[in-house]
Amino acid sequence: METITNLIKDTPIPKMVKVRQNFDKTYTLGSFISSVCIFVLALIGALVIPL
């Protein structure tokens, strides 16, 4: 760890800034994900062969 510290000791570190993200509240990703899950489960269910 000391080797890495010595290698980067002269490297300037930029100041951090706050970032605020605003997402469209009319778009619901949850409903899309649940639709995809139901679709995939239906495909898997079609592949299952009862014994």
Tab-separated table of N, CA and C in Angstrom:
chain	number	residue	atom	x	y	z
A	1	MET	N	0.823	-1.189	0.000
A	1	MET	CA	0.000	0.000	0.000
A	1	MET	C	0.869	1.255	0.000
A	2	GLU	N	1.988	1.198	0.656
A	2	GLU	CA	2.888	2.351	0.719
A	2	GLU	C	3.433	2.681	-0.669
A	3	THR	N	3.651	1.665	-1.496
A	3	THR	CA	4.155	1.900	-2.848
A	3	THR	C	3.151	2.711	-3.661
A	4	ILE	N	1.887	2.345	-3.575
A	4	ILE	CA	0.847	3.073	-4.297
A	4	ILE	C	0.747	4.503	-3.783
A	5	THR	N	0.807	4.675	-2.475
A	5	THR	CA	0.755	6.009	-1.881
A	5	THR	C	1.899	6.875	-2.389
A	6	ASN	N	3.077	6.327	-2.476
A	6	ASN	CA	4.233	7.069	-2.984
A	6	ASN	C	4.082	7.413	-4.465
A	7	LEU	N	3.456	6.517	-5.229
A	7	LEU	CA	3.292	6.775	-6.655
A	7	LEU	C	2.298	7.905	-6.929
A	8	ILE	N	1.277	8.014	-6.107
A	8	ILE	CA	0.237	9.009	-6.383
A	8	ILE	C	0.321	10.250	-5.495
A	9	LYS	N	1.360	10.387	-4.720
A	9	LYS	CA	1.438	11.498	-3.774
A	9	LYS	C	1.481	12.860	-4.455
A	10	ASP	N	2.007	12.952	-5.683
A	10	ASP	CA	2.084	14.218	-6.400
A	10	ASP	C	0.912	14.442	-7.357
A	11	THR	N	-0.036	13.520	-7.364
A	11	THR	CA	-1.185	13.638	-8.260
A	11	THR	C	-2.256	14.510	-7.605
A	12	PRO	N	-2.652	15.612	-8.271
A	12	PRO	CA	-3.694	16.461	-7.677
A	12	PRO	C	-5.060	15.778	-7.747
A	13	ILE	N	-5.827	15.909	-6.711
A	13	ILE	CA	-7.166	15.327	-6.652
A	13	ILE	C	-8.172	16.449	-6.858
A	14	PRO	N	-9.042	16.339	-7.859
A	14	PRO	CA	-10.005	17.417	-8.115
A	14	PRO	C	-11.048	17.506	-7.004
A	15	LYS	N	-11.598	18.689	-6.839
A	15	LYS	CA	-12.651	18.879	-5.855
A	15	LYS	C	-13.911	18.170	-6.336
A	16	MET	N	-14.661	17.644	-5.407
A	16	MET	CA	-15.888	16.941	-5.743
A	16	MET	C	-17.040	17.939	-5.818
A	17	VAL	N	-17.988	17.656	-6.681
A	17	VAL	CA	-19.176	18.500	-6.786
A	17	VAL	C	-20.413	17.647	-6.539
A	18	LYS	N	-21.460	18.294	-6.042
A	18	LYS	CA	-22.719	17.576	-5.840
A	18	LYS	C	-23.461	17.509	-7.164
A	19	VAL	N	-24.058	16.368	-7.415
A	19	VAL	CA	-24.845	16.174	-8.628
A	19	VAL	C	-26.243	15.771	-8.204
A	20	ARG	N	-27.202	16.453	-8.760
A	20	ARG	CA	-28.590	16.118	-8.448
A	20	ARG	C	-29.251	15.619	-9.730
A	21	GLN	N	-29.884	14.464	-9.636
A	21	GLN	CA	-30.552	13.890	-10.796
A	21	GLN	C	-32.053	13.969	-10.595
A	22	ASN	N	-32.739	14.380	-11.629
A	22	ASN	CA	-34.197	14.406	-11.616
A	22	ASN	C	-34.695	13.489	-12.718
A	23	PHE	N	-35.502	12.531	-12.343
A	23	PHE	CA	-36.029	11.571	-13.301
A	23	PHE	C	-37.490	11.871	-13.584
A	24	ASP	N	-37.930	11.500	-14.759
A	24	ASP	CA	-39.318	11.690	-15.161
A	24	ASP	C	-40.213	10.823	-14.279
A	25	LYS	N	-41.087	11.455	-13.527
A	25	LYS	CA	-41.930	10.711	-12.585
A	25	LYS	C	-43.116	10.036	-13.272
A	26	THR	N	-43.376	10.383	-14.535
A	26	THR	CA	-44.486	9.751	-15.238
A	26	THR	C	-44.106	8.377	-15.784
A	27	TYR	N	-42.816	8.113	-15.909
A	27	TYR	CA	-42.356	6.828	-16.422
A	27	TYR	C	-42.105	5.899	-15.252
A	28	THR	N	-42.785	4.767	-15.241
A	28	THR	CA	-42.604	3.817	-14.141
A	28	THR	C	-41.836	2.603	-14.646
A	29	LEU	N	-40.619	2.501	-14.211
A	29	LEU	CA	-39.771	1.383	-14.603
A	29	LEU	C	-40.262	0.076	-13.976
A	30	GLY	N	-40.867	0.173	-12.804
A	30	GLY	CA	-41.333	-1.024	-12.113
A	30	GLY	C	-42.333	-1.818	-12.913
A	31	SER	N	-43.251	-1.141	-13.584
A	31	SER	CA	-44.248	-1.863	-14.375
A	31	SER	C	-43.603	-2.548	-15.573
A	32	PHE	N	-42.592	-1.908	-16.155
A	32	PHE	CA	-41.882	-2.516	-17.274
A	32	PHE	C	-41.139	-3.767	-16.820
A	33	ILE	N	-40.458	-3.672	-15.691
A	33	ILE	CA	-39.699	-4.815	-15.170
A	33	ILE	C	-40.626	-5.975	-14.851
A	34	SER	N	-41.760	-5.673	-14.215
A	34	SER	CA	-42.684	-6.761	-13.880
A	34	SER	C	-43.243	-7.406	-15.146
A	35	SER	N	-43.492	-6.618	-16.201
A	35	SER	CA	-43.982	-7.189	-17.464
A	35	SER	C	-42.944	-8.113	-18.089
A	36	VAL	N	-41.693	-7.702	-18.046
A	36	VAL	CA	-40.622	-8.529	-18.600
A	36	VAL	C	-40.473	-9.816	-17.796
A	37	CYS	N	-40.559	-9.712	-16.470
A	37	CYS	CA	-40.447	-10.913	-15.624
A	37	CYS	C	-41.559	-11.902	-15.919
A	38	ILE	N	-42.781	-11.409	-16.059
A	38	ILE	CA	-43.915	-12.296	-16.361
A	38	ILE	C	-43.716	-12.958	-17.716
A	39	PHE	N	-43.230	-12.197	-18.692
A	39	PHE	CA	-42.986	-12.745	-20.023
A	39	PHE	C	-41.922	-13.840	-19.982
A	40	VAL	N	-40.826	-13.596	-19.283
A	40	VAL	CA	-39.738	-14.578	-19.204
A	40	VAL	C	-40.196	-15.824	-18.455
A	41	LEU	N	-40.936	-15.633	-17.382
A	41	LEU	CA	-41.436	-16.797	-16.641
A	41	LEU	C	-42.392	-17.627	-17.495
A	42	ALA	N	-43.182	-16.980	-18.329
A	42	ALA	CA	-44.075	-17.709	-19.229
A	42	ALA	C	-43.277	-18.513	-20.241
A	43	LEU	N	-42.179	-17.932	-20.741
A	43	LEU	CA	-41.322	-18.679	-21.676
A	43	LEU	C	-40.692	-19.883	-21.000
A	44	ILE	N	-40.210	-19.691	-19.795
A	44	ILE	CA	-39.594	-20.806	-19.059
A	44	ILE	C	-40.636	-21.874	-18.762
A	45	GLY	N	-41.838	-21.430	-18.386
A	45	GLY	CA	-42.911	-22.382	-18.094
A	45	GLY	C	-43.289	-23.212	-19.312
A	46	ALA	N	-43.164	-22.632	-20.497
A	46	ALA	CA	-43.478	-23.368	-21.717
A	46	ALA	C	-42.429	-24.448	-21.990
A	47	LEU	N	-41.243	-24.288	-21.451
A	47	LEU	CA	-40.180	-25.268	-21.679
A	47	LEU	C	-40.236	-26.441	-20.688
A	48	VAL	N	-40.951	-26.256	-19.599
A	48	VAL	CA	-41.009	-27.296	-18.558
A	48	VAL	C	-41.943	-28.416	-19.026
A	49	ILE	N	-41.436	-29.617	-18.959
A	49	ILE	CA	-42.243	-30.791	-19.359
A	49	ILE	C	-42.532	-31.602	-18.095
A	50	PRO	N	-43.820	-31.727	-17.739
A	50	PRO	CA	-44.156	-32.511	-16.554
A	50	PRO	C	-43.832	-34.000	-16.750
A	51	LEU	N	-43.446	-34.651	-15.677
A	51	LEU	CA	-43.122	-36.071	-15.749
A	51	LEU	C	-44.321	-36.939	-15.511
